Coordinates of C-alpha atoms in Angstrom, one line a residue:
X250 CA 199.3 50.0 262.3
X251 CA 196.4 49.1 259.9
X252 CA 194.0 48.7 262.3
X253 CA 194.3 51.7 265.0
X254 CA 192.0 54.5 264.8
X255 CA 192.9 57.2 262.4
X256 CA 193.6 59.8 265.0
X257 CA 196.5 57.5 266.4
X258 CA 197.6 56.6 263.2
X259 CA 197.9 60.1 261.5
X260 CA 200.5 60.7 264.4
X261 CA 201.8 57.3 264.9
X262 CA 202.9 56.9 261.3
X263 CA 205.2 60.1 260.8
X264 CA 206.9 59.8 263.9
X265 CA 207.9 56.2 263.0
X266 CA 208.8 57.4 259.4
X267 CA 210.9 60.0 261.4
X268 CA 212.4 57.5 263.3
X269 CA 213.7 55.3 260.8
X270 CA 215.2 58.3 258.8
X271 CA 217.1 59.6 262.4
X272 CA 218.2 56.0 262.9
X273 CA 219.4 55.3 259.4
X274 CA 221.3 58.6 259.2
X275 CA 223.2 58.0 261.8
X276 CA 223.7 54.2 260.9
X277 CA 225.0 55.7 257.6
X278 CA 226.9 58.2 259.9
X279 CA 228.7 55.4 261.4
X280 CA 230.9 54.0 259.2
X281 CA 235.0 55.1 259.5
X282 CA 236.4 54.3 255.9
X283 CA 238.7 55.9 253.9
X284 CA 237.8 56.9 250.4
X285 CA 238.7 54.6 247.4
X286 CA 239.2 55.1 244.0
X287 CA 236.5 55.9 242.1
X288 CA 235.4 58.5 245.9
X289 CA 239.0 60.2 244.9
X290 CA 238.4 60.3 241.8
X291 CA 234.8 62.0 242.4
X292 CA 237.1 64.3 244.9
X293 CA 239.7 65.3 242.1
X294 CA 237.0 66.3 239.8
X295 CA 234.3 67.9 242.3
X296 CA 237.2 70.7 242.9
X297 CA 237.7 71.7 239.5
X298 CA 235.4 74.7 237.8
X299 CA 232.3 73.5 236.7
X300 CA 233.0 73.8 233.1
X301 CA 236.3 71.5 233.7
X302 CA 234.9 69.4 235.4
X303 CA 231.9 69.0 232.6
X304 CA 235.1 69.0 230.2
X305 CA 237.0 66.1 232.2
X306 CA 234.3 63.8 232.4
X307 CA 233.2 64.3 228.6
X308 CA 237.1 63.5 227.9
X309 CA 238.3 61.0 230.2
X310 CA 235.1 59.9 232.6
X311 CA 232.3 57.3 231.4
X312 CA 229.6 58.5 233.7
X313 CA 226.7 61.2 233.3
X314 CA 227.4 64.6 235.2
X315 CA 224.2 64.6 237.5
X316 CA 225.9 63.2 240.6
X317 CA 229.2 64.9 240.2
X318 CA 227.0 68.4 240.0
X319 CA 225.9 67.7 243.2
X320 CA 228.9 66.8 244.8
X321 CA 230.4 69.9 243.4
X322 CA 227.6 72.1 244.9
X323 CA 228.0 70.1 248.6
X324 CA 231.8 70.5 248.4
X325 CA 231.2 74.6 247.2
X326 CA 228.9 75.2 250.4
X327 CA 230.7 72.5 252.8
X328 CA 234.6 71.9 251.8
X329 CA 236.2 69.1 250.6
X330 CA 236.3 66.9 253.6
X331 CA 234.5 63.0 253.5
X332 CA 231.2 63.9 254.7
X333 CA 230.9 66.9 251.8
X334 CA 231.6 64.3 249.1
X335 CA 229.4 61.6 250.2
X336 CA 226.8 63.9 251.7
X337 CA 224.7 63.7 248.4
X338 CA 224.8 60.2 248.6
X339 CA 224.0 60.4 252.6
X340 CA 221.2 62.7 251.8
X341 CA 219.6 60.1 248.8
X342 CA 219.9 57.7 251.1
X343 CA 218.2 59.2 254.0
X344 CA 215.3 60.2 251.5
X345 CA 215.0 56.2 250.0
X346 CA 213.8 55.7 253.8
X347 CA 210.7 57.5 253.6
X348 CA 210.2 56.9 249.9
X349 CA 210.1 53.4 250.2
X350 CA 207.2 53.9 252.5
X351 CA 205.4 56.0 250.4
X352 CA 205.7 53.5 247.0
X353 CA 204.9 50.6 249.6
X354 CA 201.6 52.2 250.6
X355 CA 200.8 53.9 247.1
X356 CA 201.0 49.9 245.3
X357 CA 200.0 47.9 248.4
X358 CA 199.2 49.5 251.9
X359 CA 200.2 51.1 254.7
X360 CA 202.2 48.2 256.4
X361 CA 203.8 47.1 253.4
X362 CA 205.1 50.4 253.2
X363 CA 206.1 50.9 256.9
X364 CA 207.6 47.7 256.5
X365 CA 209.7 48.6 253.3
X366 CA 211.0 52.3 255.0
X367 CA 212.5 49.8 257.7
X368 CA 214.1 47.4 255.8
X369 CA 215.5 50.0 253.9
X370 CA 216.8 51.9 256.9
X371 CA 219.0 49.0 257.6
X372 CA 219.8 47.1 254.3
X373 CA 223.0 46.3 254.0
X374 CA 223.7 47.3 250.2
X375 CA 221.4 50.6 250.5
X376 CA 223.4 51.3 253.6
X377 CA 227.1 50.7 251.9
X378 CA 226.4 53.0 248.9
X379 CA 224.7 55.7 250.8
X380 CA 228.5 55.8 252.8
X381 CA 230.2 56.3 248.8
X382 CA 230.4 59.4 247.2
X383 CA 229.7 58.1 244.2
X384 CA 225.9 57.9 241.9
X385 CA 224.9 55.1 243.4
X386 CA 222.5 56.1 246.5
X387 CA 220.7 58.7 243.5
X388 CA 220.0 55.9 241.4
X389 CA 218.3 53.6 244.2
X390 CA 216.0 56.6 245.5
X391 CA 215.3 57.5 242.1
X392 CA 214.4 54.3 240.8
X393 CA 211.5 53.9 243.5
X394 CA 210.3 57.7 242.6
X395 CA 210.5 56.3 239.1
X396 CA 208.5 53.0 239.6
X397 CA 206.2 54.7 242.1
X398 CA 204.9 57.7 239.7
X399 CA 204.7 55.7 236.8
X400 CA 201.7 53.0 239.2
X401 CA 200.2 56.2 240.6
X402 CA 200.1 57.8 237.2
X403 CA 198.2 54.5 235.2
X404 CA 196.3 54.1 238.2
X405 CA 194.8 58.0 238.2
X406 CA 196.1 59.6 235.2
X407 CA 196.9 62.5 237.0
X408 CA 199.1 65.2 235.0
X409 CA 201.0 65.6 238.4
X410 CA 202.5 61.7 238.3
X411 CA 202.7 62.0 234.7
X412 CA 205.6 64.8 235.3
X413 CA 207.2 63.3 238.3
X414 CA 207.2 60.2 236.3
X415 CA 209.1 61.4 233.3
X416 CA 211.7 64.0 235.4
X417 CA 212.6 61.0 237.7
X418 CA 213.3 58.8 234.5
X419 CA 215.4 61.3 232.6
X420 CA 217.0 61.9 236.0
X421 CA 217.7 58.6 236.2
X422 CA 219.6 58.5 232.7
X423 CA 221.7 61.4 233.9
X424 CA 222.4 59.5 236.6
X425 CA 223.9 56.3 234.9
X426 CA 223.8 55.3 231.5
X427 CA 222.6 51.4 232.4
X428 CA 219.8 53.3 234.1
X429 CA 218.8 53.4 230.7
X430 CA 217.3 49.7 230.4
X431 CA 215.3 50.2 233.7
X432 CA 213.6 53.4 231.7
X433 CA 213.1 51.4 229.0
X434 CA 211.3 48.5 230.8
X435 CA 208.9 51.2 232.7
X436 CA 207.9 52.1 229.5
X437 CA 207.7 48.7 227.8
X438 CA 205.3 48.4 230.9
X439 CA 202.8 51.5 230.1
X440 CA 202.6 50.1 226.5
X441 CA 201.4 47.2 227.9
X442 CA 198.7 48.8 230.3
X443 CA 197.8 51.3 227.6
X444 CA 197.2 48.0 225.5
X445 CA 195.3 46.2 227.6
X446 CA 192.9 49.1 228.9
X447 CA 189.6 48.4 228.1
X448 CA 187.1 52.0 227.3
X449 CA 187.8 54.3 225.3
X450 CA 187.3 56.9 227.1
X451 CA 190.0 55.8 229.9
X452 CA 192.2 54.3 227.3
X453 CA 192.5 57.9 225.8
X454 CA 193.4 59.4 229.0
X455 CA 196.5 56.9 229.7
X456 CA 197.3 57.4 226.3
X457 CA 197.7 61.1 226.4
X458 CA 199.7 60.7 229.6
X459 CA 202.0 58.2 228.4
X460 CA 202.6 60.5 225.6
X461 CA 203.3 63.3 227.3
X462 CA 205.9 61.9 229.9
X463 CA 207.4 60.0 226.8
X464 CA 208.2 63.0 224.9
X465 CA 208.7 64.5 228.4
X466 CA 211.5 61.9 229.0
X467 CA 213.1 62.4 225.4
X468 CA 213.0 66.2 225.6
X469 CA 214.8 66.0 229.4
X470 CA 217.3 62.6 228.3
X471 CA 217.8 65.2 224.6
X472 CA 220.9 67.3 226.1
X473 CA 223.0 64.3 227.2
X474 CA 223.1 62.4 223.8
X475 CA 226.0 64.6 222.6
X476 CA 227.7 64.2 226.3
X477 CA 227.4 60.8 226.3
X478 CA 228.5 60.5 222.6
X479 CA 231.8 62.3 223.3
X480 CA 232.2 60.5 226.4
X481 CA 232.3 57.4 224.5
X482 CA 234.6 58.5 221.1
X483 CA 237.0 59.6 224.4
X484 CA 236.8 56.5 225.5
X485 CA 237.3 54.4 222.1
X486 CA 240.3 56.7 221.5
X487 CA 242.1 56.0 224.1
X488 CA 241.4 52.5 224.1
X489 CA 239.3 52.1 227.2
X490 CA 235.6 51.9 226.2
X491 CA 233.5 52.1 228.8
X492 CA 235.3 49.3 230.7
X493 CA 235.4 49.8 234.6
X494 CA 237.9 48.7 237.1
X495 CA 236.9 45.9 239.2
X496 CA 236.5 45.8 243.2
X497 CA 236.1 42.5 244.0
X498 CA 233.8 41.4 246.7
X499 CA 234.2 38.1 246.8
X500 CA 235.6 35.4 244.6
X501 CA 233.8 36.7 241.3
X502 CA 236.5 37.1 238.6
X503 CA 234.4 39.3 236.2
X504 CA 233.1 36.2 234.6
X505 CA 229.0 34.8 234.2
X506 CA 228.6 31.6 236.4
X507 CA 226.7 30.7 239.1
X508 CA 228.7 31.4 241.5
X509 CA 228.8 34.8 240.2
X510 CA 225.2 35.2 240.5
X511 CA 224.5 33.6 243.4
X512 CA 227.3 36.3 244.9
X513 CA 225.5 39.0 242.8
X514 CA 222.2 38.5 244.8
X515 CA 224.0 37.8 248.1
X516 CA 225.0 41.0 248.0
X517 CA 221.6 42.7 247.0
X518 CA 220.3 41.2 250.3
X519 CA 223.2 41.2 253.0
X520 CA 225.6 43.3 251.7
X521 CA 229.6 43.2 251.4
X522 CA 231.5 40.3 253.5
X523 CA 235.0 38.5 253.6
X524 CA 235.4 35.7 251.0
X525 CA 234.9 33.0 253.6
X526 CA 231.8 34.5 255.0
X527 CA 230.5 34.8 251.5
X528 CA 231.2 31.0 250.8
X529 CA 229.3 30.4 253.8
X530 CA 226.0 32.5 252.4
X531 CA 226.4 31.1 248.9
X532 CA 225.7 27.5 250.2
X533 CA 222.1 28.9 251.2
X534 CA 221.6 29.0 246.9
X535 CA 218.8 26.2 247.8
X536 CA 216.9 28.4 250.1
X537 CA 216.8 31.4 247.7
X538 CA 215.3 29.0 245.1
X539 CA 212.9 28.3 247.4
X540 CA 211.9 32.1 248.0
X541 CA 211.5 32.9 244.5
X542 CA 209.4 30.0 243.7
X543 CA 207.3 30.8 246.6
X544 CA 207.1 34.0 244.9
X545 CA 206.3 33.2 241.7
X546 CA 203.6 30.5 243.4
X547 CA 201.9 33.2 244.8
X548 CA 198.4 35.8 243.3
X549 CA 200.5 39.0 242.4
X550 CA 198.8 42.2 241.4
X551 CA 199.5 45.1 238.7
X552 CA 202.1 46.7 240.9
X553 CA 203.8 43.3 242.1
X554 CA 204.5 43.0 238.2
X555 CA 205.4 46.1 237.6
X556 CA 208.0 45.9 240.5
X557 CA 209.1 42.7 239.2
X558 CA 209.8 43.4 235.9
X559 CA 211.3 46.6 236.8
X560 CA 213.8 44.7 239.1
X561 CA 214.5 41.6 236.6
X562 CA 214.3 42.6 233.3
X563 CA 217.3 45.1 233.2
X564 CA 219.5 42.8 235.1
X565 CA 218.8 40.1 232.5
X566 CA 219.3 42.3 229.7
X567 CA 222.5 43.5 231.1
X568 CA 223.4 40.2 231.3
X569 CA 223.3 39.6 228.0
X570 CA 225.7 42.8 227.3
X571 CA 227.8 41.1 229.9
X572 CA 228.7 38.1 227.4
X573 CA 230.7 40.4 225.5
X574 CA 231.7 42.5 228.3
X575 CA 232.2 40.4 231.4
X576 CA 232.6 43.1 234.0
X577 CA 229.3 44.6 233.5
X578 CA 228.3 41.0 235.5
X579 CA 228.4 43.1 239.3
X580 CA 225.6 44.3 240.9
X581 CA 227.0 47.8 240.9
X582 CA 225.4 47.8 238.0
X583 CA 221.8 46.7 238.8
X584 CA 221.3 48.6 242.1
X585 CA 218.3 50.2 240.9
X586 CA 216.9 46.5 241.7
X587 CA 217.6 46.7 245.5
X588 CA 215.3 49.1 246.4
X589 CA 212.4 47.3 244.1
X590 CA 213.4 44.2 246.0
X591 CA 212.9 45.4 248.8
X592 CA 209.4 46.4 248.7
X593 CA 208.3 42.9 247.3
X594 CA 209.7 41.4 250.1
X595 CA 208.1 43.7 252.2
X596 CA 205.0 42.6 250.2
X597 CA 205.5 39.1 251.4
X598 CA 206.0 40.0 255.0
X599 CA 202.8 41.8 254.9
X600 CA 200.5 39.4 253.6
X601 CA 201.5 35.5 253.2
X602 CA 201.3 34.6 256.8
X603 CA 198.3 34.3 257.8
X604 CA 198.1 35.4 261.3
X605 CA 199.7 38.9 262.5
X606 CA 202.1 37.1 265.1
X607 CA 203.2 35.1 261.9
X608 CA 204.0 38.4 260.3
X609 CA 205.8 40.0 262.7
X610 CA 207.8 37.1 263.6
X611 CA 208.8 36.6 259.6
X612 CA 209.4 40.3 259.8
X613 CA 211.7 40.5 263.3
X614 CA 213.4 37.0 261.5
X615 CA 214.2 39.4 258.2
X616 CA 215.1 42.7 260.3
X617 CA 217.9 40.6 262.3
X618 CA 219.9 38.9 259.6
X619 CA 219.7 42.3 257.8
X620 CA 221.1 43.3 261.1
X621 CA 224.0 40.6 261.3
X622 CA 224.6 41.4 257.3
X623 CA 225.0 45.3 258.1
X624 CA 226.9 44.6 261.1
X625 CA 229.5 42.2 259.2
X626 CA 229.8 44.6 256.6
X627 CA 230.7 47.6 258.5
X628 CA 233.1 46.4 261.2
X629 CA 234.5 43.6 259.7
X630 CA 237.9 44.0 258.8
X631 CA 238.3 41.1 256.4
X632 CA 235.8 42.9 254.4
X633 CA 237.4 43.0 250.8
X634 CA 235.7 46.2 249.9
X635 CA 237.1 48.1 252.6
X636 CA 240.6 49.6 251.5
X637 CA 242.2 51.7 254.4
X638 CA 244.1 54.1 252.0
X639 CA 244.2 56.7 254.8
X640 CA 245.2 54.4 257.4
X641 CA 248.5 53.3 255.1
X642 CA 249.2 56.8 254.0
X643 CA 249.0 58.4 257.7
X644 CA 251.4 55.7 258.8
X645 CA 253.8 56.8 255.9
X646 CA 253.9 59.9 256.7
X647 CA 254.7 59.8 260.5
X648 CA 257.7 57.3 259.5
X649 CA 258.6 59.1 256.4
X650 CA 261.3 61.9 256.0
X651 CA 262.1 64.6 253.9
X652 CA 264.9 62.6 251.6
X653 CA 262.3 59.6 251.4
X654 CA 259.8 58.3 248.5
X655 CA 257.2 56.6 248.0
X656 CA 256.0 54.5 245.3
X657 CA 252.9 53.4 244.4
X658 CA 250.7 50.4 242.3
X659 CA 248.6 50.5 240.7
X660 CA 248.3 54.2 238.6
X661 CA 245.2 55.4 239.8
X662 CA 245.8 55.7 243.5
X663 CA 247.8 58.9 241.8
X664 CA 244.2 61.1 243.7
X665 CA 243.9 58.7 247.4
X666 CA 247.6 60.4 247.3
X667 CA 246.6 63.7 246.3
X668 CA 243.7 63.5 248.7
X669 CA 245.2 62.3 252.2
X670 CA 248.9 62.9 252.0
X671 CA 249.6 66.0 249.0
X672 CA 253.2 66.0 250.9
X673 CA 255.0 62.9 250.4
X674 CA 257.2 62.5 247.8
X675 CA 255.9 59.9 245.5
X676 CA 256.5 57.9 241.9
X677 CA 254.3 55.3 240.5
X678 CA 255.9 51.9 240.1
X679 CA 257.2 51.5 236.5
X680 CA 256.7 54.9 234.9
X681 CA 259.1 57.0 237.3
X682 CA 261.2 57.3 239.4
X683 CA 264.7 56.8 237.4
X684 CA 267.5 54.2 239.1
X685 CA 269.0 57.8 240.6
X686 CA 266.5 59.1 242.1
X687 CA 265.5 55.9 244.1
X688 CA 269.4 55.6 244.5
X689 CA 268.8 59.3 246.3
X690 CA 266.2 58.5 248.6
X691 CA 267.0 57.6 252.4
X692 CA 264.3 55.2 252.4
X693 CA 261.9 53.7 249.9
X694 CA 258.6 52.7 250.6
X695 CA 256.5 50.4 248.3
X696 CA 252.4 50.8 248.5
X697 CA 250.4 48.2 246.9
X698 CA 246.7 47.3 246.4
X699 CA 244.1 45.6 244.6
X700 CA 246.0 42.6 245.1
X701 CA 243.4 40.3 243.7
X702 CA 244.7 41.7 240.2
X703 CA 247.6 39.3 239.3
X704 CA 249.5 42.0 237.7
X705 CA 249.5 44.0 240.4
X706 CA 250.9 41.2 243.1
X707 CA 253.7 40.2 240.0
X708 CA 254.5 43.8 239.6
X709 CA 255.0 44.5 243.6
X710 CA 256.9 41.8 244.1
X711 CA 259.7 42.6 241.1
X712 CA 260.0 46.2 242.4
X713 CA 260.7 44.7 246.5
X714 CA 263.3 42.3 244.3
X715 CA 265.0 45.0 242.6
X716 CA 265.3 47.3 245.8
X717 CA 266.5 44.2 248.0
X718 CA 269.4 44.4 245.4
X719 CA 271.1 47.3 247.1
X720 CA 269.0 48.0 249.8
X721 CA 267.9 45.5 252.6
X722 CA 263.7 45.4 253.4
X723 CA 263.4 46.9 257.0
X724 CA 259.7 47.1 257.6
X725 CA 256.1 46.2 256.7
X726 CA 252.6 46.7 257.6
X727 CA 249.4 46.3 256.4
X728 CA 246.1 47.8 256.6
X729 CA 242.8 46.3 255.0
X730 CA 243.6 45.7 250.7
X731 CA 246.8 47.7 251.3
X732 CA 250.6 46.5 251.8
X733 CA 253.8 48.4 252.2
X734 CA 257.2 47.5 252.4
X735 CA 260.1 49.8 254.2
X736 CA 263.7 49.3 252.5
X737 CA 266.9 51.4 253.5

């Protein structure tokens, strides 16, 4: 693209941009999942009045309330079907497309950049969380507006960046609290360039700048500190902290290992895949050592640095947090990095081979096993992150009757229920129902998930016990992560 004439190009390059955002919508589009958890969750709350819904996440939520806003203005104008929760996410998604191009070109050129907007159009991770109606999407595109304002501003010290810079950071705290770290590197990075800037007079430019979007980023970040603080006294109260449920993707147990990381950065590259496929991709450990070392080999500018440390330095320091609190060890929780990874690879494509057919072999190469990856991960069906609540709950409800009940495990499938089937008479295992009103019921059917949880599986399988006293099992099907059991 680099080297056609700039009439062709002016053209050339915005129609491709366009096309990459059509495609990736509708790739995003294409996915037929239920909702899980924490989407229900976002569901249950997204219908209340804004004040309670402000009020339920300050009491019994762990999250900032940017995202949820949102979702409560697209389900206001739109309903409360799937595509209205996740449309925010759809929507940040869409926009990391053309973003990416426009960070790529700003810290390296216009290929890198084209190059970037398409491997973001079809990375699997971007892809999966722009399909979730949940913050995650928002962080990734913010991140990249983040890193992107904050080159463009040290590079011109233009008041215009300097704003962008310090709204997309506060944004991204409001956003996610871990987004917090990422905010902190960016700036641990001005300090650095305002430190090494030689002349005065340019020196006193970057330093007014940085001080501006500093106390720009503490008057915007200001409003949550009380939010957050109440969010997390809620929390302590009720004995939760800011612990998380797990959804396992693979054989990680919540623990720092290897293996752990190795699935951590599998899944930053090629997305979600059954356990088997992903002990198939973790034996390629060798070959990713390879890539960073090649990376690390190579003459890297301001901006490679900058993009490194911003997708490195959080993730180590939330490692550290994860010694004392395993679960934090997920890459939920450093997806702010994808997007940053993605444009250094892009980097590479764009400049370590030598010759262009090099490039846009090493390219088409890097295109097609995102393909495979995205491909896997949306059709299939061993998938362990796919849970087909609405699948189980529709067949339910065309065996159920009116004299029949359903019970649940574990607890917080209490809003799936409340979201897909409000009609079916249901009781979740252990705090209800009482021995007479499962002695009432016709039939009794027993929905169970998360089976990777121990206590879950043990708790299941005492309840089908129990019933098989006086009752005699009489069905059972299974959709993806979810099992139920018919007794009469």
């Amino acid at each position: 693209v680099d080297g056609r004439p700039a009439g062709r190009r002016s053209w050339t390059v915005p129609l491709v941009l366009a096309g990459l955002v059509v495609a990736g919508i509708a790739l995003r589009l294409a996915a037929d999942r239920s909702l899980w958890l924490d989407e229900a969750t976002t569901w249950y709350q997204s219908r209340l009045p804004f004040e309670v819904m402000l009020e339920n996440l300050r009491s019994t939520d762990v999250h900032p309330p940017l995202h949820h806003a949102l979702v409560w203005a697209s389900v206001r104008a739109l309903g409360e079907d799937e595509l209205a929760l996740r449309l925010p996410s759809l929507v940040a998604g869409a926009a990391l497309i053309p973003m990416l191009f426009v960070a790529g070109r700003a810290m390296y050129d216009r290929r890198t950049g084209l190059i970037a907007a398409a491997l973001g159009t079809i990375a699997p991770i971007i892809v999966w969380y722009s399909q979730e109606a949940r913050m995650y999407a928002l962080l990734m595109v913010l991140a990249v507006v983040a890193v992107w304002a904050l080159h463009r501003a040290v590079e011109s010290t233009r008041a215009r960046y300097w704003a962008v810079y310090a709204i997309a950071a506060a944004a991204l705290v409001w956003t996610h609290y871990f987004a917090i770290l990422l905010v902190l590197v960016l700036q641990g990075a001005l300090a650095v360039v305002v430190w090494r800037r030689r002349g005065w007079g340019s020196r006193r430019a970057l330093i007014g700048g940085a001080i501006a979007a500093t106390v720009g980023i503490a008057v915007l970040v200001a409003p949550l500190a009380p939010f957050a603080i109440d969010q997390f006294m809620a929390n302590e109260a009720a004995g939760k902290g800011f612990n998380q449920p797990s959804r396992a993707g693979g054989n990680v147990d919540n623990e720092i290992s290897l293996y752990a990381a190795l699935t951590n950065g599998i899944w930053a590259l090629w997305g979600y895949h059954s356990n088997q496929t992903m002990e198939q991709l973790a034996a390629l450990w060798p070959l990713l050592m390879l890539f960073a070392l090649l990376l690390l080999g190579r003459g890297s500018s301001r901006a490679t640095y900058l993009l490194l440390a911003a997708a490195t330095v959080p993730a180590l320091l939330l490692t550290g947090l994860a010694v004392a609190h395993p679960f934090l060890f997920e890459l939920r929780y450093n997806l702010a990095a994808v997007p940053l990874l993605v444009l250094l690879g892009a980097r590479a494509i764009a400049s370590w081979p030598p010759e262009r057919w090099m490039q846009w072999a090493l390219g088409g190469a890097v295109a097609a096993t995102l393909a495979a990856g995205v491909a896997d991960q949306q059709l299939n069906g061993r998938n362990p992150r796919v849970y087909d609540f609405e699948g189980a709950l529709a067949e339910i409800s065309r065996r159920a009757g009116p004299k029949d009940l359903v019970l649940y495990d574990p607890e917080t499938l209490n809003n799936v229920f409340a979201y897909y089937r409000p009609e079916l008479r249901k009781r979740m295992l252990g705090s209800g129902p009482d021995g007479k009103e499962v002695a009432r019921a016709r039939r009794v059917f027993l929905l169970s998930s998360f089976r990777d949880d121990p206590r879950n599986v043990e708790a299941t399988r005492g309840a089908v016990s129990e019933l098989e006293d006086d009752r005699r099992l009489v069905g059972r099907f299974e959709r993806a992560q979810v099992r139920v059991w018919m007794v009469a």
